[in-house]
């Protein structure tokens, strides 16, 4: 859990709070289709991380490292969208919790193309 000290005592936040902020912020960004499951790797299994619905978080002292696993819509500028996600997620977590975000790593797992509806007239 992440802890912040103040003059009146200590505030403790569960990692789920930070992951929910990251999820909601990411899903608001144009071009993001959805969050997706992270692939299971030995590194992920051995590191002290928390994982929930497309967001993996590692808490180190008073900073956090986030890995976001997502699907983007076809036609978006992947680099620009990724930078936008990094900036907005980092800023939102810091503004809400006061916790410094050391890294936001983006993993684009898929690009989603719109489905074409086939009718009798077009077939």
PDB file of C-alpha atoms in Angstrom:
ATOM      1  CA  UNK A   1       0.000   0.000   0.000  1.00  0.00           C
ATOM      2  CA  UNK A   2       1.050   3.536  -0.605  1.00  0.00           C
ATOM      3  CA  UNK A   3       1.387   5.878   2.350  1.00  0.00           C
ATOM      4  CA  UNK A   4       1.522   9.662   2.635  1.00  0.00           C
ATOM      5  CA  UNK A   5       2.541  11.450   5.822  1.00  0.00           C
ATOM      6  CA  UNK A   6       0.958  14.703   6.933  1.00  0.00           C
ATOM      7  CA  UNK A   7       0.788  16.695  10.156  1.00  0.00           C
ATOM      8  CA  UNK A   8      -2.337  14.875  11.373  1.00  0.00           C
ATOM      9  CA  UNK A   9      -1.122  11.323  10.774  1.00  0.00           C
ATOM     10  CA  UNK A  10      -0.850   8.954   7.887  1.00  0.00           C
ATOM     11  CA  UNK A  11      -3.117   8.251   4.913  1.00  0.00           C
ATOM     12  CA  UNK A  12      -2.919   4.791   3.404  1.00  0.00           C
ATOM     13  CA  UNK A  13      -4.185   3.972  -0.098  1.00  0.00           C
ATOM     14  CA  UNK A  14      -4.743   0.524  -1.503  1.00  0.00           C
ATOM     15  CA  UNK A  15      -3.077  -0.138  -4.872  1.00  0.00           C
ATOM     16  CA  UNK A  16      -6.571  -0.663  -6.331  1.00  0.00           C
ATOM     17  CA  UNK A  17      -7.267   3.056  -5.853  1.00  0.00           C
ATOM     18  CA  UNK A  18      -4.265   4.004  -7.995  1.00  0.00           C
ATOM     19  CA  UNK A  19      -5.138   1.382 -10.615  1.00  0.00           C
ATOM     20  CA  UNK A  20      -8.730   2.612 -10.849  1.00  0.00           C
ATOM     21  CA  UNK A  21      -7.546   6.196 -11.405  1.00  0.00           C
ATOM     22  CA  UNK A  22      -5.222   4.956 -14.165  1.00  0.00           C
ATOM     23  CA  UNK A  23      -7.995   2.900 -15.781  1.00  0.00           C
ATOM     24  CA  UNK A  24     -10.585   5.662 -15.822  1.00  0.00           C
ATOM     25  CA  UNK A  25      -8.123   8.278 -17.062  1.00  0.00           C
ATOM     26  CA  UNK A  26      -6.859   6.007 -19.846  1.00  0.00           C
ATOM     27  CA  UNK A  27     -10.343   5.103 -21.078  1.00  0.00           C
ATOM     28  CA  UNK A  28     -11.279   8.815 -21.433  1.00  0.00           C
ATOM     29  CA  UNK A  29      -8.511   9.428 -23.989  1.00  0.00           C
ATOM     30  CA  UNK A  30      -9.471   9.575 -27.666  1.00  0.00           C
ATOM     31  CA  UNK A  31      -8.205   6.583 -29.591  1.00  0.00           C
ATOM     32  CA  UNK A  32      -8.224   4.155 -26.660  1.00  0.00           C
ATOM     33  CA  UNK A  33     -10.589   1.287 -27.362  1.00  0.00           C
ATOM     34  CA  UNK A  34     -10.148  -0.765 -24.177  1.00  0.00           C
ATOM     35  CA  UNK A  35      -7.758  -2.079 -21.571  1.00  0.00           C
ATOM     36  CA  UNK A  36      -6.768  -5.707 -21.952  1.00  0.00           C
ATOM     37  CA  UNK A  37      -5.164  -8.479 -19.935  1.00  0.00           C
ATOM     38  CA  UNK A  38      -1.407  -8.432 -19.594  1.00  0.00           C
ATOM     39  CA  UNK A  39       0.495 -11.446 -20.838  1.00  0.00           C
ATOM     40  CA  UNK A  40       1.737 -13.685 -18.048  1.00  0.00           C
ATOM     41  CA  UNK A  41       5.543 -13.592 -17.849  1.00  0.00           C
ATOM     42  CA  UNK A  42       8.087 -14.811 -15.321  1.00  0.00           C
ATOM     43  CA  UNK A  43       9.075 -11.220 -14.603  1.00  0.00           C
ATOM     44  CA  UNK A  44       5.487 -10.344 -13.751  1.00  0.00           C
ATOM     45  CA  UNK A  45       5.153 -13.382 -11.508  1.00  0.00           C
ATOM     46  CA  UNK A  46       8.397 -12.702  -9.618  1.00  0.00           C
ATOM     47  CA  UNK A  47       8.124  -8.926  -9.141  1.00  0.00           C
ATOM     48  CA  UNK A  48       6.139  -7.388  -6.281  1.00  0.00           C
ATOM     49  CA  UNK A  49       3.403  -5.990  -8.506  1.00  0.00           C
ATOM     50  CA  UNK A  50      -0.348  -5.516  -8.315  1.00  0.00           C
ATOM     51  CA  UNK A  51      -2.500  -6.195 -11.362  1.00  0.00           C
ATOM     52  CA  UNK A  52      -6.098  -5.328 -12.245  1.00  0.00           C
ATOM     53  CA  UNK A  53      -7.871  -5.203 -15.610  1.00  0.00           C
ATOM     54  CA  UNK A  54      -5.086  -3.977 -17.867  1.00  0.00           C
ATOM     55  CA  UNK A  55      -3.117  -2.024 -15.257  1.00  0.00           C
ATOM     56  CA  UNK A  56      -0.034  -3.327 -13.483  1.00  0.00           C
ATOM     57  CA  UNK A  57       1.504  -1.247 -10.725  1.00  0.00           C
ATOM     58  CA  UNK A  58       4.743  -1.527  -8.782  1.00  0.00           C
ATOM     59  CA  UNK A  59       5.065   0.624  -5.686  1.00  0.00           C
ATOM     60  CA  UNK A  60       8.587   1.602  -4.689  1.00  0.00           C
ATOM     61  CA  UNK A  61       8.856   3.727  -1.548  1.00  0.00           C
ATOM     62  CA  UNK A  62       7.073   6.972  -2.492  1.00  0.00           C
ATOM     63  CA  UNK A  63       6.891   6.491  -6.282  1.00  0.00           C
ATOM     64  CA  UNK A  64       4.986   4.165  -8.565  1.00  0.00           C
ATOM     65  CA  UNK A  65       5.612   2.526 -11.913  1.00  0.00           C
ATOM     66  CA  UNK A  66       2.592   1.734 -14.079  1.00  0.00           C
ATOM     67  CA  UNK A  67       2.265  -0.607 -17.025  1.00  0.00           C
ATOM     68  CA  UNK A  68      -0.892  -0.144 -19.103  1.00  0.00           C
ATOM     69  CA  UNK A  69      -2.001  -2.866 -21.511  1.00  0.00           C
ATOM     70  CA  UNK A  70      -4.450  -1.547 -24.059  1.00  0.00           C
ATOM     71  CA  UNK A  71      -6.125  -1.791 -27.428  1.00  0.00           C
ATOM     72  CA  UNK A  72      -6.193   1.295 -29.636  1.00  0.00           C
ATOM     73  CA  UNK A  73      -8.653   2.192 -32.369  1.00  0.00           C
ATOM     74  CA  UNK A  74      -7.439   1.892 -35.939  1.00  0.00           C
ATOM     75  CA  UNK A  75      -6.193   5.102 -37.517  1.00  0.00           C
ATOM     76  CA  UNK A  76      -4.893   6.790 -34.387  1.00  0.00           C
ATOM     77  CA  UNK A  77      -1.350   8.076 -34.088  1.00  0.00           C
ATOM     78  CA  UNK A  78       0.045   5.472 -31.681  1.00  0.00           C
ATOM     79  CA  UNK A  79       3.006   7.585 -30.544  1.00  0.00           C
ATOM     80  CA  UNK A  80       0.900  10.703 -29.917  1.00  0.00           C
ATOM     81  CA  UNK A  81      -1.825   8.725 -28.139  1.00  0.00           C
ATOM     82  CA  UNK A  82       0.733   6.922 -25.973  1.00  0.00           C
ATOM     83  CA  UNK A  83       2.378  10.198 -24.942  1.00  0.00           C
ATOM     84  CA  UNK A  84      -1.047  11.662 -24.162  1.00  0.00           C
ATOM     85  CA  UNK A  85      -1.876   8.664 -21.958  1.00  0.00           C
ATOM     86  CA  UNK A  86       1.453   8.916 -20.128  1.00  0.00           C
ATOM     87  CA  UNK A  87       1.029  12.620 -19.387  1.00  0.00           C
ATOM     88  CA  UNK A  88      -2.626  12.476 -18.355  1.00  0.00           C
ATOM     89  CA  UNK A  89      -2.368   9.357 -16.184  1.00  0.00           C
ATOM     90  CA  UNK A  90       0.752  10.640 -14.428  1.00  0.00           C
ATOM     91  CA  UNK A  91      -0.811  14.073 -13.811  1.00  0.00           C
ATOM     92  CA  UNK A  92      -4.163  12.675 -12.634  1.00  0.00           C
ATOM     93  CA  UNK A  93      -2.601  10.289 -10.112  1.00  0.00           C
ATOM     94  CA  UNK A  94      -0.295  13.005  -8.783  1.00  0.00           C
ATOM     95  CA  UNK A  95      -3.103  15.583  -8.506  1.00  0.00           C
ATOM     96  CA  UNK A  96      -5.515  13.217  -6.746  1.00  0.00           C
ATOM     97  CA  UNK A  97      -3.087  11.392  -4.449  1.00  0.00           C
ATOM     98  CA  UNK A  98       0.088  13.486  -4.307  1.00  0.00           C
ATOM     99  CA  UNK A  99       2.104  10.399  -5.254  1.00  0.00           C
ATOM    100  CA  UNK A 100       4.859  10.845  -7.819  1.00  0.00           C
ATOM    101  CA  UNK A 101       4.585   8.597 -10.884  1.00  0.00           C
ATOM    102  CA  UNK A 102       8.063   7.531 -11.968  1.00  0.00           C
ATOM    103  CA  UNK A 103       7.037   5.719 -15.181  1.00  0.00           C
ATOM    104  CA  UNK A 104       3.948   5.001 -17.252  1.00  0.00           C
ATOM    105  CA  UNK A 105       4.775   2.224 -19.706  1.00  0.00           C
ATOM    106  CA  UNK A 106       2.340   1.708 -22.577  1.00  0.00           C
ATOM    107  CA  UNK A 107       1.843  -1.739 -24.114  1.00  0.00           C
ATOM    108  CA  UNK A 108      -0.306  -1.636 -27.238  1.00  0.00           C
ATOM    109  CA  UNK A 109      -1.631  -5.176 -27.451  1.00  0.00           C
ATOM    110  CA  UNK A 110      -3.904  -4.755 -30.473  1.00  0.00           C
ATOM    111  CA  UNK A 111      -5.369  -2.275 -32.945  1.00  0.00           C
ATOM    112  CA  UNK A 112      -9.138  -2.571 -33.294  1.00  0.00           C
ATOM    113  CA  UNK A 113     -10.683  -2.027 -36.720  1.00  0.00           C
ATOM    114  CA  UNK A 114     -14.377  -1.267 -37.080  1.00  0.00           C
ATOM    115  CA  UNK A 115     -16.467  -4.214 -38.185  1.00  0.00           C
ATOM    116  CA  UNK A 116     -18.242  -3.981 -41.488  1.00  0.00           C
ATOM    117  CA  UNK A 117     -21.885  -4.874 -41.478  1.00  0.00           C
ATOM    118  CA  UNK A 118     -22.680  -7.041 -44.465  1.00  0.00           C
ATOM    119  CA  UNK A 119     -26.182  -6.801 -45.828  1.00  0.00           C
ATOM    120  CA  UNK A 120     -27.850  -8.689 -48.680  1.00  0.00           C
ATOM    121  CA  UNK A 121     -27.374  -5.661 -50.918  1.00  0.00           C
ATOM    122  CA  UNK A 122     -23.575  -5.541 -50.421  1.00  0.00           C
ATOM    123  CA  UNK A 123     -23.006  -9.317 -50.499  1.00  0.00           C
TER     124      UNK A 123
END
